[in-house]
Coordinates of C-alpha atoms in Angstrom, one line a residue:
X1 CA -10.6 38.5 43.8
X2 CA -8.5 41.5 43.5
X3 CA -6.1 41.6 40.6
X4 CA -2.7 41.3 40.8
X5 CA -0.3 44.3 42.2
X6 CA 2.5 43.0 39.8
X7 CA 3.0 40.6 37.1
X8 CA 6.5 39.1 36.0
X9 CA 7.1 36.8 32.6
X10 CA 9.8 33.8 32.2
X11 CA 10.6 34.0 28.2
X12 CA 12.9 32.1 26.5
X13 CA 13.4 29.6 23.9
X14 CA 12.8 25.9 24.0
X15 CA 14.3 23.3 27.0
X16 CA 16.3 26.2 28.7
X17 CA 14.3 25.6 31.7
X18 CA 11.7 28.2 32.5
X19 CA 9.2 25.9 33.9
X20 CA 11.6 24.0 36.1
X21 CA 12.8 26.9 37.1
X22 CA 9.2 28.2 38.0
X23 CA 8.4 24.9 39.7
X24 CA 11.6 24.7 42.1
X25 CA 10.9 28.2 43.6
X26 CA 7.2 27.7 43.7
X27 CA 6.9 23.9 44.4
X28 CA 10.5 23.4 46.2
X29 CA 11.0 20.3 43.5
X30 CA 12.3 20.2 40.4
X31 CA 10.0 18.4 37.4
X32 CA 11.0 15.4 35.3
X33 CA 9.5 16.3 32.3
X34 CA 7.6 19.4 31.8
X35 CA 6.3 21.1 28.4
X36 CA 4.5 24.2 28.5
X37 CA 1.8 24.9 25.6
X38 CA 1.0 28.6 25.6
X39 CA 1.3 29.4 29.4
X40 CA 0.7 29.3 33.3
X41 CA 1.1 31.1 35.9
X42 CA 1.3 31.3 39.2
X43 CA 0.5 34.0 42.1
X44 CA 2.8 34.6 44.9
X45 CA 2.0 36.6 48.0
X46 CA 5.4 38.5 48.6
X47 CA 5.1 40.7 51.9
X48 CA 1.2 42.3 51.3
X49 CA 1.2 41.7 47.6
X50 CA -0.1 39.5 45.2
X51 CA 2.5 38.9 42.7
X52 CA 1.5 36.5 39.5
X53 CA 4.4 34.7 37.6
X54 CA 4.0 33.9 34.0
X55 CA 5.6 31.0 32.4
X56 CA 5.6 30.9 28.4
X57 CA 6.1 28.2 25.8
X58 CA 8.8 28.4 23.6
X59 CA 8.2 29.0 19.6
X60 CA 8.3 25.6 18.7
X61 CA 5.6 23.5 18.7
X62 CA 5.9 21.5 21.8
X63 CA 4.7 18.1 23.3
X64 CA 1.3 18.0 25.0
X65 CA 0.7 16.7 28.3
X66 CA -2.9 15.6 29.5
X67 CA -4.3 17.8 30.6
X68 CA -3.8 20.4 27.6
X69 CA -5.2 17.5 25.2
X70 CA -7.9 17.5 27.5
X71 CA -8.4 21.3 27.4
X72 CA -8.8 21.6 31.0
X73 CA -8.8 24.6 33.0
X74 CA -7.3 23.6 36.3
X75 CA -6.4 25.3 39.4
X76 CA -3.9 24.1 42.4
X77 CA -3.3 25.5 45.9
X78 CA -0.7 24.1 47.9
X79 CA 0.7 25.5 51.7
X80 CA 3.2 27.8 51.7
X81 CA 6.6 27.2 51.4
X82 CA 7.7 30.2 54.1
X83 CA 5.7 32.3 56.0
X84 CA 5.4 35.0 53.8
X85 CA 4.2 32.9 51.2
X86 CA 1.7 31.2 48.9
X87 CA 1.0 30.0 45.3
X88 CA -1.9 29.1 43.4
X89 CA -1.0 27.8 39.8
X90 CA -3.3 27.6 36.9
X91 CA -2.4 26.4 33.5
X92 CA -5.4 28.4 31.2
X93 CA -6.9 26.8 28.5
X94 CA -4.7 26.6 25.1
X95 CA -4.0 24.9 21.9
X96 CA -1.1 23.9 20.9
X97 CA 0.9 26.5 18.0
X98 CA 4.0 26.3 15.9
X99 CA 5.3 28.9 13.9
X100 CA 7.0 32.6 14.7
X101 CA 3.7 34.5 14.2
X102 CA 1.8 32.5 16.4
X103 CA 4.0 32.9 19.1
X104 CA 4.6 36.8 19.0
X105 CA 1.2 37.8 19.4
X106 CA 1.0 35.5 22.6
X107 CA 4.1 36.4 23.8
X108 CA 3.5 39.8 23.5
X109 CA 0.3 39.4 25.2
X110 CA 1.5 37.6 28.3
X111 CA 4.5 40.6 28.5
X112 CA 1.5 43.3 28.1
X113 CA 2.3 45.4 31.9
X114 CA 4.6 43.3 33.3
X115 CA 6.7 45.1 35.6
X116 CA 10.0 42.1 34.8
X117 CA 11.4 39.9 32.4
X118 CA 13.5 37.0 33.1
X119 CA 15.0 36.0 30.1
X120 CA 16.4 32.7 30.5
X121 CA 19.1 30.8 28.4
X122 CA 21.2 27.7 28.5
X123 CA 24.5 28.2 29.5
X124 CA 25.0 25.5 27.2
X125 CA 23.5 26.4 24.3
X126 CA 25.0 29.4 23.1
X127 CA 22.2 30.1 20.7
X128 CA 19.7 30.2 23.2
X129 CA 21.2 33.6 24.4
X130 CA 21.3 35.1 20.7
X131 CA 17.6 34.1 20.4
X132 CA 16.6 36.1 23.6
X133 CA 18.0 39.2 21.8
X134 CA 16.7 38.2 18.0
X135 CA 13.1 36.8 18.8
X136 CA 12.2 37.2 22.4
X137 CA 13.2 40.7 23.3
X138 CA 10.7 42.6 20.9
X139 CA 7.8 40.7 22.9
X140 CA 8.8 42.9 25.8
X141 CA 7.8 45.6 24.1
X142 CA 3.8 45.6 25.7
X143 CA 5.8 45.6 29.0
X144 CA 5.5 48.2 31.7
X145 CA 7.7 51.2 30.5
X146 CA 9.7 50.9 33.8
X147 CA 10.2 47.2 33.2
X148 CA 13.0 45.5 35.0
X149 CA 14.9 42.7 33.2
X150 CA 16.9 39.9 34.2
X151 CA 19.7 37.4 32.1
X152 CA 19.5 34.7 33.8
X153 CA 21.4 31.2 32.5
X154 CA 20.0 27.9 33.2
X155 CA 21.5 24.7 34.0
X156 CA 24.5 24.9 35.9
X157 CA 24.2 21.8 37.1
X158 CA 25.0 20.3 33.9
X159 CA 28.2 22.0 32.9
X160 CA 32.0 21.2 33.6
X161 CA 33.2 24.6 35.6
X162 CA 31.3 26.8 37.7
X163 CA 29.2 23.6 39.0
X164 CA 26.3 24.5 40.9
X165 CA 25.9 24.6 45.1
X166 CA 23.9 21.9 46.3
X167 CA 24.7 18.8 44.7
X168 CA 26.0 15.3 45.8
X169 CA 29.3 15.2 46.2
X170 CA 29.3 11.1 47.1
X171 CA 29.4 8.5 45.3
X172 CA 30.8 8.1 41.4
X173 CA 32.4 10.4 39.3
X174 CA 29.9 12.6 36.9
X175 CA 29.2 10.2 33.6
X176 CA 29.9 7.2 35.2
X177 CA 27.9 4.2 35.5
X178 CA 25.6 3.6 38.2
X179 CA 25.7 7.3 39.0
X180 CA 22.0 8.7 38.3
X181 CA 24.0 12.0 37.0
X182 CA 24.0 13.5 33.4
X183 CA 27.4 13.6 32.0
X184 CA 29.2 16.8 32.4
X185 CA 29.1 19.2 29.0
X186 CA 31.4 22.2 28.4
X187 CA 29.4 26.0 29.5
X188 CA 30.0 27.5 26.3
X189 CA 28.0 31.2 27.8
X190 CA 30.1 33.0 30.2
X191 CA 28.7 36.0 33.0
X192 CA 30.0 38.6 30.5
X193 CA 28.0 37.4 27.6
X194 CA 25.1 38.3 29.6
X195 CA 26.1 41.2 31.4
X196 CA 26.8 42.3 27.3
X197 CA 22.9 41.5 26.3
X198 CA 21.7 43.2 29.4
X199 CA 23.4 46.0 28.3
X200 CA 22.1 45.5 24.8
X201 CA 18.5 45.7 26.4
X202 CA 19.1 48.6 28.3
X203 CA 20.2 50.5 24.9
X204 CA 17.0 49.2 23.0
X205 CA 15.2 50.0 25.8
X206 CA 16.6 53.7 25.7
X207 CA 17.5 53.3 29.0
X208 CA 20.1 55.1 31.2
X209 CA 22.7 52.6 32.3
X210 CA 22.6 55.1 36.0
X211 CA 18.9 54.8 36.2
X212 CA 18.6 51.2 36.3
X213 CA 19.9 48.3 38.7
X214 CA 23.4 47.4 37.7
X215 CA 24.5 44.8 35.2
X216 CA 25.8 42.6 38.4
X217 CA 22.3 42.8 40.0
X218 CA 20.4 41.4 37.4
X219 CA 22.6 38.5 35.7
X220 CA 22.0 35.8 37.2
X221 CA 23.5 31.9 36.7
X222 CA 21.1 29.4 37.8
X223 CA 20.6 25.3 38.3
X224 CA 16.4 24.6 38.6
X225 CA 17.5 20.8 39.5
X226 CA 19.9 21.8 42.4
X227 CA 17.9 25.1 43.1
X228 CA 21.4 26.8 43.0
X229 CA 20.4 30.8 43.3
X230 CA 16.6 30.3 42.2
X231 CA 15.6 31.9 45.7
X232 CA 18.3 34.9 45.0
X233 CA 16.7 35.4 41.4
X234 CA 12.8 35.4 42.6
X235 CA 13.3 37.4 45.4
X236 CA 15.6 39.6 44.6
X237 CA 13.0 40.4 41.7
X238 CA 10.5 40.5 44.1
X239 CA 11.9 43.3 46.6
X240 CA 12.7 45.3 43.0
X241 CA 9.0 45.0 42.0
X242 CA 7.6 46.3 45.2
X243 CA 8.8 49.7 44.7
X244 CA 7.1 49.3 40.9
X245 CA 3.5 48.6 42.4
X246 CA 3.9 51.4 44.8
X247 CA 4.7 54.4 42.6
X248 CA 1.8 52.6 40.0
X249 CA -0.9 52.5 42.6
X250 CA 0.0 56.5 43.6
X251 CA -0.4 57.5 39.8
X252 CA -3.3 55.2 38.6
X253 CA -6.6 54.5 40.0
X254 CA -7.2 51.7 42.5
X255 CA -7.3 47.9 41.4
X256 CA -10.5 47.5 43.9
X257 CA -14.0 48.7 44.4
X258 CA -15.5 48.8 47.6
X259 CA -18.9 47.6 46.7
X260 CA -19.7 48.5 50.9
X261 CA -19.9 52.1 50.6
X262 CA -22.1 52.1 47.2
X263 CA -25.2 53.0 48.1
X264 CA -28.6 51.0 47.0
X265 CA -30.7 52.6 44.4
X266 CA -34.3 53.4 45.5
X267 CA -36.2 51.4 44.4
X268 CA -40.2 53.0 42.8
X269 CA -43.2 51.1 43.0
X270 CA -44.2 50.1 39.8
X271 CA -47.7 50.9 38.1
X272 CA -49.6 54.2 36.7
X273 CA -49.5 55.5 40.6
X274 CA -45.8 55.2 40.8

């Protein structure tokens, strides 16, 4: 199987929503429970490429689900969801881990070439979006050298203002009882907190602020239970990426081998005649 043209990574910190994010776009639903121990991915087909989507754990020590206890290697292929597209998800064999140490040097591994970064937050929790900057962003550091990035805040659906496209608008009020609806909680991370790390990133980075897609382009607010702008955050990454792969593929070597035009060694008759 030929390796993938181009490799994006979800990091953040615990219960922002990386998987459900992941599984929305990918699966069209959004997960009741999900915990990721070490990490999945999954490979999209985006125009001619192959494009694998990494989904990492967060640095705490999180909650097993079967099939990790079991240590199984699984793989899933379901139909596309349009007609330029198609998954295949595999969750690879890990252990569970705790602890900051553990968690760099797999974090850093999954980031190793990856061509973007979503960093993902709560716009909740206003930690989460100091942690991306204190513990997450050196993991990018293995990452392609033209890596894109993008701040993207989770769970729109659950906040006061700003509420997310998409949901029910019958029926009881938020809160109330009967309703099937999380009560409403203040967003305590606003656009400009973001568009502020981005631009945090791009000066660790050492990046020109002219050289690189706008602040406005690649901060992003986001609901993985309503699917409120998960298809504008993927894709848009997507149609950024493609450019990536095709300057890569003109300076490196191929990612193939056509085993067709090798020739077949002669083959000598063995013995003290041959």
């Amino acid at each position: 199987m030929r390796k993938p043209d181009g490799k994006i990574v979800l990091l953040g910190d615990t219960n922002v929503g990386k998987t459900s994010l992941l599984h929305r776009y990918m699966e069209r639903r959004f997960p009741d429970t999900v915990s990721t121990v070490g990490g999945a991915f999954y490979l999209k087909q985006w125009r001619s490429y192959n494009i694998s989507i990494w989904d990492t754990a967060g640095s705490q020590r999180e909650e097993l689900h079967s099939s990790a206890e079991t240590g199984l290697l699984r793989a899933v292929s379901t139909p596309p969801v349009s007609p330029h597209s198609h998954l295949r998800c595999c969750d690879p064999r890990s252990s569970p881990f705790s602890g900051r140490e553990q968690f760099h040097g797999l974090g850093s591994l999954y980031c190793r070439g990856a061509a973007a970064v979503i960093l993902t937050y709560d716009v909740s929790h206003p930690q989460s979006l100091l942690e991306l900057e204190d513990r997450f962003l050196g993991l990018t550091d293995t990452a392609s050298t033209d890596c894109l990035f993008a701040v993207v805040g989770n769970k729109m659906d659950l906040v006061e203002e700003g509420a997310a496209e998409g949901r029910e608008e019958d029926g009881p009020g938020p809160g109330t009882a009967g309703s099937g609806r999380s009560p409403k909680v203040p967003k305590l991370v606003q656009p400009e907190d973001a568009v502020a790390l981005y631009r945090k990133i791009l000066k660790y980075k050492m990046l020109d602020e002219k050289a690189v897609p706008a602040a406005e382009q690649m901060c992003f607010e986001t609901s993985a239970k309503t699917g409120y702008n998960v298809d504008l955050l993927f894709e848009t990454l997507f149609d950024m990426v493609v450019p990536l792969i095709l300057r890569q593929r003109a300076q490196g070597p191929p990612q193939t081998v056509d085993i067709s035009s090798r020739k077949t060694p002669r083959q000598t008759r063995s013995g003290c005649c041959a």
